[in-house]
Amino acid sequence: MSQQKRPEQEAVKYGDVFSVEGELAEKTVSPRDAAMMQTAENAMLGHTQKGRVAAAMQSAAMRNERAGLVDHNDMTDNAGDRGVSITATDLPGKRVIIESVGGQVVDQYSQRLPLAPPSTMEQEVSGGASGAITIGEALEATVLTAGQKPVERSDAAAIQAAEVRATGRTSVVPGGVAAAAQSAATHNARATRDEDKTKLCDVLSDATLKLPSDKPATRRDAEGVTGAEMRNNPTLTTHPTGVAAAVAAAARLNHNK
């Protein structure tokens, strides 16, 4: 029995899956986009959310890959340049979660949370807690969400604040991660082409090895890193998937444990 050739399958695009507009809506959902969102959900929320963004992206990317429309290592410019991000805001009794791709919101929802007394809400993870995410590990996680971002002054400041809190030293560690970030930021300020600039992945991929000591990330650590990044950014903001966001996500997970 002869087989008829199936009509060419159209790629599943972001506009087919999410209520988005503009350039992102016309982009094909790619495997590495989905992998980045899965990593972000795991880091921020502890697991991939059933029926939410990462799951939908994985399903769409798998269909596109099986149809031969994308390669396993393909990534859209939107995700590659601006990354994916998840923000979680805790309110009394609920957590509001916003997930974005390339700076555009693709989903927003809330989860119910048990009410906790103030003393519990402010409790921090003590050093040596089993399974706690360290500051160094949080810095390395930034490579997955914003690794292709050129290192700027705000990034270097956030990394230095993270190093200070991880090591307890007030000065920059020679040959450490903060020194590398400062050098990269200075170099990038003089570079004229993006391809010549040092990226966060170049600085943070082995952050735990560059730290002489490390500790679990706490809310106070996250506040300190966030403040440093904001103060050194002309717009007084933090990058949605940058250093401060990674440390904050680690602190939140540690607190929940």
mmCIF file of C-alpha atoms in Angstrom:
data_model
loop_
_atom_site.group_PDB
_atom_site.id
_atom_site.type_symbol
_atom_site.label_atom_id
_atom_site.label_comp_id
_atom_site.label_asym_id
_atom_site.label_seq_id
_atom_site.Cartn_x
_atom_site.Cartn_y
_atom_site.Cartn_z
ATOM 1 C CA MET A 1 0.000 0.000 0.000
ATOM 2 C CA SER A 2 1.530 3.261 -1.102
ATOM 3 C CA GLN A 3 1.682 6.152 1.298
ATOM 4 C CA GLN A 4 0.583 9.587 0.231
ATOM 5 C CA LYS A 5 2.831 12.479 1.124
ATOM 6 C CA ARG A 6 1.341 14.512 3.965
ATOM 7 C CA PRO A 7 0.802 18.210 3.343
ATOM 8 C CA GLU A 8 3.531 20.365 4.779
ATOM 9 C CA GLN A 9 2.777 21.186 8.395
ATOM 10 C CA GLU A 10 2.783 24.781 9.502
ATOM 11 C CA ALA A 11 4.929 25.749 12.456
ATOM 12 C CA VAL A 12 3.285 26.398 15.802
ATOM 13 C CA LYS A 13 3.931 30.041 16.604
ATOM 14 C CA TYR A 14 3.700 31.999 19.840
ATOM 15 C CA GLY A 15 0.511 33.666 18.590
ATOM 16 C CA ASP A 16 -1.078 30.195 18.256
ATOM 17 C CA VAL A 17 -0.380 29.355 21.874
ATOM 18 C CA PHE A 18 -0.517 32.651 23.782
ATOM 19 C CA SER A 19 -2.398 35.936 23.559
ATOM 20 C CA VAL A 20 0.545 37.949 22.283
ATOM 21 C CA GLU A 21 0.935 40.494 19.528
ATOM 22 C CA GLY A 22 3.607 41.943 17.273
ATOM 23 C CA GLU A 23 6.853 40.243 16.358
ATOM 24 C CA LEU A 24 6.670 37.568 19.055
ATOM 25 C CA ALA A 25 3.300 36.313 17.784
ATOM 26 C CA GLU A 26 4.894 35.388 14.455
ATOM 27 C CA LYS A 27 7.885 33.597 15.968
ATOM 28 C CA THR A 28 8.056 29.805 15.883
ATOM 29 C CA VAL A 29 8.161 28.221 19.339
ATOM 30 C CA SER A 30 11.656 26.715 19.535
ATOM 31 C CA PRO A 31 13.129 23.967 21.746
ATOM 32 C CA ARG A 32 15.666 26.153 23.538
ATOM 33 C CA ASP A 33 12.998 28.756 24.301
ATOM 34 C CA ALA A 34 10.975 26.026 25.975
ATOM 35 C CA ALA A 35 14.020 24.721 27.853
ATOM 36 C CA MET A 36 14.789 28.211 29.164
ATOM 37 C CA MET A 37 11.223 28.661 30.427
ATOM 38 C CA GLN A 38 11.284 25.232 32.072
ATOM 39 C CA THR A 39 14.516 26.156 33.854
ATOM 40 C CA ALA A 40 13.048 29.483 34.932
ATOM 41 C CA GLU A 41 9.894 27.854 36.324
ATOM 42 C CA ASN A 42 11.926 25.257 38.198
ATOM 43 C CA ALA A 43 14.217 27.924 39.666
ATOM 44 C CA MET A 44 11.458 30.339 40.639
ATOM 45 C CA LEU A 45 8.563 28.026 41.528
ATOM 46 C CA GLY A 46 10.270 24.736 42.371
ATOM 47 C CA HIS A 47 8.792 22.742 39.478
ATOM 48 C CA THR A 48 7.291 23.064 36.007
ATOM 49 C CA GLN A 49 3.713 24.319 36.284
ATOM 50 C CA LYS A 50 1.203 21.857 34.840
ATOM 51 C CA GLY A 51 -0.758 23.362 31.974
ATOM 52 C CA ARG A 52 1.155 26.653 32.085
ATOM 53 C CA VAL A 53 3.738 28.404 29.936
ATOM 54 C CA ALA A 54 6.688 25.996 30.034
ATOM 55 C CA ALA A 55 4.450 22.974 29.424
ATOM 56 C CA ALA A 56 2.708 24.691 26.505
ATOM 57 C CA MET A 57 6.018 25.774 24.990
ATOM 58 C CA GLN A 58 7.479 22.282 25.347
ATOM 59 C CA SER A 59 4.477 20.753 23.586
ATOM 60 C CA ALA A 60 4.604 23.295 20.743
ATOM 61 C CA ALA A 61 8.382 23.032 20.348
ATOM 62 C CA MET A 62 8.181 19.238 20.267
ATOM 63 C CA ARG A 63 5.591 19.354 17.483
ATOM 64 C CA ASN A 64 7.737 21.775 15.508
ATOM 65 C CA GLU A 65 10.840 19.639 15.966
ATOM 66 C CA ARG A 66 9.078 16.407 15.002
ATOM 67 C CA ALA A 67 7.789 18.115 11.858
ATOM 68 C CA GLY A 68 11.340 19.090 10.965
ATOM 69 C CA LEU A 69 10.545 22.788 11.185
ATOM 70 C CA VAL A 70 13.142 23.551 13.864
ATOM 71 C CA ASP A 71 16.326 21.957 15.155
ATOM 72 C CA HIS A 72 16.764 20.823 18.739
ATOM 73 C CA ASN A 73 19.148 23.715 19.493
ATOM 74 C CA ASP A 74 17.093 26.457 17.815
ATOM 75 C CA MET A 75 16.200 29.582 19.781
ATOM 76 C CA THR A 76 14.235 32.669 18.747
ATOM 77 C CA ASP A 77 15.910 36.075 18.758
ATOM 78 C CA ASN A 78 13.323 37.271 21.277
ATOM 79 C CA ALA A 79 14.303 34.681 23.880
ATOM 80 C CA GLY A 80 17.987 34.820 23.023
ATOM 81 C CA ASP A 81 18.337 38.594 23.243
ATOM 82 C CA ARG A 82 15.911 39.440 26.041
ATOM 83 C CA GLY A 83 15.519 36.089 27.746
ATOM 84 C CA VAL A 84 12.522 34.643 29.541
ATOM 85 C CA SER A 85 11.399 35.782 32.949
ATOM 86 C CA ILE A 86 9.097 34.899 35.812
ATOM 87 C CA THR A 87 8.126 37.250 38.605
ATOM 88 C CA ALA A 88 6.250 36.074 41.680
ATOM 89 C CA THR A 89 4.706 38.591 44.066
ATOM 90 C CA ASP A 90 3.457 37.283 47.413
ATOM 91 C CA LEU A 91 0.276 38.923 48.662
ATOM 92 C CA PRO A 92 -1.878 37.946 51.673
ATOM 93 C CA GLY A 93 -3.263 34.535 50.811
ATOM 94 C CA LYS A 94 -2.017 34.367 47.235
ATOM 95 C CA ARG A 95 0.974 34.616 44.918
ATOM 96 C CA VAL A 96 0.689 36.486 41.628
ATOM 97 C CA ILE A 97 2.897 35.018 38.903
ATOM 98 C CA ILE A 98 3.783 36.708 35.613
ATOM 99 C CA GLU A 99 5.676 34.831 32.898
ATOM 100 C CA SER A 100 7.264 36.635 29.944
ATOM 101 C CA VAL A 101 9.185 35.821 26.774
ATOM 102 C CA GLY A 102 11.345 38.455 25.141
ATOM 103 C CA GLY A 103 9.907 41.120 27.419
ATOM 104 C CA GLN A 104 6.278 40.375 26.486
ATOM 105 C CA VAL A 105 3.881 38.849 29.037
ATOM 106 C CA VAL A 106 2.562 35.482 27.888
ATOM 107 C CA ASP A 107 0.683 34.455 31.043
ATOM 108 C CA GLN A 108 -0.401 35.887 34.384
ATOM 109 C CA TYR A 109 -2.110 33.909 37.120
ATOM 110 C CA SER A 110 -2.337 33.512 40.890
ATOM 111 C CA GLN A 111 -1.884 30.662 43.343
ATOM 112 C CA ARG A 112 -3.382 30.359 46.785
ATOM 113 C CA LEU A 113 -0.972 30.554 49.699
ATOM 114 C CA PRO A 114 -1.535 29.759 53.361
ATOM 115 C CA LEU A 115 -1.473 32.825 55.568
ATOM 116 C CA ALA A 116 1.642 32.898 57.734
ATOM 117 C CA PRO A 117 2.481 35.028 60.767
ATOM 118 C CA PRO A 118 5.012 37.853 60.177
ATOM 119 C CA SER A 119 7.712 36.073 62.131
ATOM 120 C CA THR A 120 7.508 33.116 59.773
ATOM 121 C CA MET A 121 7.419 35.276 56.661
ATOM 122 C CA GLU A 122 10.672 36.994 57.631
ATOM 123 C CA GLN A 123 12.529 33.854 58.662
ATOM 124 C CA GLU A 124 15.774 33.321 56.771
ATOM 125 C CA VAL A 125 17.608 30.159 55.838
ATOM 126 C CA SER A 126 20.549 29.479 58.097
ATOM 127 C CA GLY A 127 23.921 28.416 56.753
ATOM 128 C CA GLY A 128 24.257 24.727 56.048
ATOM 129 C CA ALA A 129 20.539 24.141 55.485
ATOM 130 C CA SER A 130 20.057 20.901 53.582
ATOM 131 C CA GLY A 131 19.311 21.447 49.920
ATOM 132 C CA ALA A 132 19.516 25.241 50.142
ATOM 133 C CA ILE A 133 20.566 27.114 47.004
ATOM 134 C CA THR A 134 23.748 29.085 47.524
ATOM 135 C CA ILE A 135 24.548 32.548 46.208
ATOM 136 C CA GLY A 136 27.176 31.058 43.908
ATOM 137 C CA GLU A 137 24.633 28.623 42.467
ATOM 138 C CA ALA A 138 22.199 31.494 41.938
ATOM 139 C CA LEU A 139 24.866 33.393 40.003
ATOM 140 C CA GLU A 140 25.458 30.360 37.813
ATOM 141 C CA ALA A 141 21.696 30.031 37.234
ATOM 142 C CA THR A 142 21.776 33.501 35.665
ATOM 143 C CA VAL A 143 23.663 31.950 32.752
ATOM 144 C CA LEU A 144 20.514 30.004 31.835
ATOM 145 C CA THR A 145 18.167 32.989 31.871
ATOM 146 C CA ALA A 146 20.351 35.935 30.798
ATOM 147 C CA GLY A 147 23.664 34.424 29.772
ATOM 148 C CA GLN A 148 23.863 36.313 26.476
ATOM 149 C CA LYS A 149 23.360 39.715 28.097
ATOM 150 C CA PRO A 150 26.456 41.955 27.824
ATOM 151 C CA VAL A 151 27.851 42.761 31.261
ATOM 152 C CA GLU A 152 26.979 46.305 32.302
ATOM 153 C CA ARG A 153 27.876 48.416 35.312
ATOM 154 C CA SER A 154 24.662 47.402 37.076
ATOM 155 C CA ASP A 155 25.438 43.709 36.563
ATOM 156 C CA ALA A 156 28.953 44.136 37.945
ATOM 157 C CA ALA A 157 27.593 45.946 40.995
ATOM 158 C CA ALA A 158 25.060 43.197 41.645
ATOM 159 C CA ILE A 159 27.714 40.503 41.263
ATOM 160 C CA GLN A 160 30.038 42.336 43.655
ATOM 161 C CA ALA A 161 27.234 42.637 46.219
ATOM 162 C CA ALA A 162 26.568 38.914 45.843
ATOM 163 C CA GLU A 163 30.252 38.092 46.314
ATOM 164 C CA VAL A 164 30.463 40.244 49.456
ATOM 165 C CA ARG A 165 27.462 38.474 50.973
ATOM 166 C CA ALA A 166 28.685 35.021 49.979
ATOM 167 C CA THR A 167 32.214 35.469 51.334
ATOM 168 C CA GLY A 168 31.778 38.028 54.097
ATOM 169 C CA ARG A 169 34.637 40.073 52.616
ATOM 170 C CA THR A 170 34.132 43.764 51.987
ATOM 171 C CA SER A 171 36.845 43.969 49.323
ATOM 172 C CA VAL A 172 36.838 42.476 45.830
ATOM 173 C CA VAL A 173 38.453 39.027 45.761
ATOM 174 C CA PRO A 174 41.457 39.049 43.371
ATOM 175 C CA GLY A 175 40.634 36.806 40.429
ATOM 176 C CA GLY A 176 37.098 36.386 41.736
ATOM 177 C CA VAL A 177 33.754 36.677 40.034
ATOM 178 C CA ALA A 178 33.275 40.356 40.972
ATOM 179 C CA ALA A 179 36.697 41.296 39.606
ATOM 180 C CA ALA A 180 35.874 39.530 36.332
ATOM 181 C CA ALA A 181 32.515 41.315 36.143
ATOM 182 C CA GLN A 182 34.066 44.734 36.754
ATOM 183 C CA SER A 183 36.678 44.109 34.087
ATOM 184 C CA ALA A 184 33.972 42.973 31.651
ATOM 185 C CA ALA A 185 31.803 46.039 32.323
ATOM 186 C CA THR A 186 34.751 48.356 31.704
ATOM 187 C CA HIS A 187 35.632 46.542 28.485
ATOM 188 C CA ASN A 188 32.025 46.574 27.259
ATOM 189 C CA ALA A 189 31.638 50.299 27.874
ATOM 190 C CA ARG A 190 34.408 50.850 25.313
ATOM 191 C CA ALA A 191 33.308 48.193 22.804
ATOM 192 C CA THR A 192 31.240 49.397 19.864
ATOM 193 C CA ARG A 193 29.877 46.065 18.645
ATOM 194 C CA ASP A 194 27.732 43.689 20.705
ATOM 195 C CA GLU A 195 29.624 40.671 19.384
ATOM 196 C CA ASP A 196 32.801 42.070 20.925
ATOM 197 C CA LYS A 197 31.273 42.464 24.364
ATOM 198 C CA THR A 198 31.735 40.058 27.271
ATOM 199 C CA LYS A 199 28.512 38.308 28.243
ATOM 200 C CA LEU A 200 27.227 37.245 31.641
ATOM 201 C CA CYS A 201 27.796 33.616 30.697
ATOM 202 C CA ASP A 202 31.510 34.369 30.262
ATOM 203 C CA VAL A 203 31.701 35.687 33.813
ATOM 204 C CA LEU A 204 29.248 33.529 35.773
ATOM 205 C CA SER A 205 29.510 30.042 34.272
ATOM 206 C CA ASP A 206 31.927 28.942 37.017
ATOM 207 C CA ALA A 207 30.921 31.383 39.752
ATOM 208 C CA THR A 208 30.984 28.792 42.544
ATOM 209 C CA LEU A 209 34.597 27.951 41.736
ATOM 210 C CA LYS A 210 35.630 31.619 41.844
ATOM 211 C CA LEU A 211 34.092 32.188 45.279
ATOM 212 C CA PRO A 212 36.466 31.321 48.147
ATOM 213 C CA SER A 213 33.392 30.663 50.292
ATOM 214 C CA ASP A 214 29.656 30.462 49.737
ATOM 215 C CA LYS A 215 26.394 30.437 51.684
ATOM 216 C CA PRO A 216 22.664 29.830 51.145
ATOM 217 C CA ALA A 217 20.875 32.832 49.663
ATOM 218 C CA THR A 218 18.525 34.679 52.023
ATOM 219 C CA ARG A 219 16.031 37.477 51.612
ATOM 220 C CA ARG A 220 18.514 39.979 52.992
ATOM 221 C CA ASP A 221 21.067 38.846 50.442
ATOM 222 C CA ALA A 222 18.476 39.291 47.688
ATOM 223 C CA GLU A 223 17.597 42.780 48.932
ATOM 224 C CA GLY A 224 21.265 43.781 48.986
ATOM 225 C CA VAL A 225 21.942 42.494 45.485
ATOM 226 C CA THR A 226 18.758 44.050 44.127
ATOM 227 C CA GLY A 227 19.625 47.412 45.652
ATOM 228 C CA ALA A 228 23.123 47.341 44.146
ATOM 229 C CA GLU A 229 21.818 46.501 40.679
ATOM 230 C CA MET A 230 19.134 49.204 40.810
ATOM 231 C CA ARG A 231 21.434 51.948 42.081
ATOM 232 C CA ASN A 232 23.853 51.396 39.222
ATOM 233 C CA ASN A 233 21.207 51.273 36.489
ATOM 234 C CA PRO A 234 20.277 54.635 34.864
ATOM 235 C CA THR A 235 16.604 53.605 34.908
ATOM 236 C CA LEU A 236 16.780 52.422 38.547
ATOM 237 C CA THR A 237 15.461 48.994 37.601
ATOM 238 C CA THR A 238 16.792 45.444 37.577
ATOM 239 C CA HIS A 239 16.999 43.102 34.604
ATOM 240 C CA PRO A 240 13.959 40.762 34.730
ATOM 241 C CA THR A 241 16.117 37.628 34.422
ATOM 242 C CA GLY A 242 19.440 39.015 35.631
ATOM 243 C CA VAL A 243 21.615 38.629 38.706
ATOM 244 C CA ALA A 244 19.236 40.171 41.234
ATOM 245 C CA ALA A 245 16.325 38.109 39.910
ATOM 246 C CA ALA A 246 18.333 34.888 40.229
ATOM 247 C CA VAL A 247 19.400 35.589 43.817
ATOM 248 C CA ALA A 248 15.830 36.579 44.709
ATOM 249 C CA ALA A 249 14.512 33.336 43.222
ATOM 250 C CA ALA A 250 17.056 31.311 45.197
ATOM 251 C CA ALA A 251 16.180 33.148 48.411
ATOM 252 C CA ARG A 252 12.486 32.542 47.821
ATOM 253 C CA LEU A 253 12.987 28.821 47.274
ATOM 254 C CA ASN A 254 15.191 28.567 50.352
ATOM 255 C CA HIS A 255 12.609 30.382 52.438
ATOM 256 C CA ASN A 256 9.808 28.093 51.241
ATOM 257 C CA LYS A 257 11.873 25.042 52.208
#
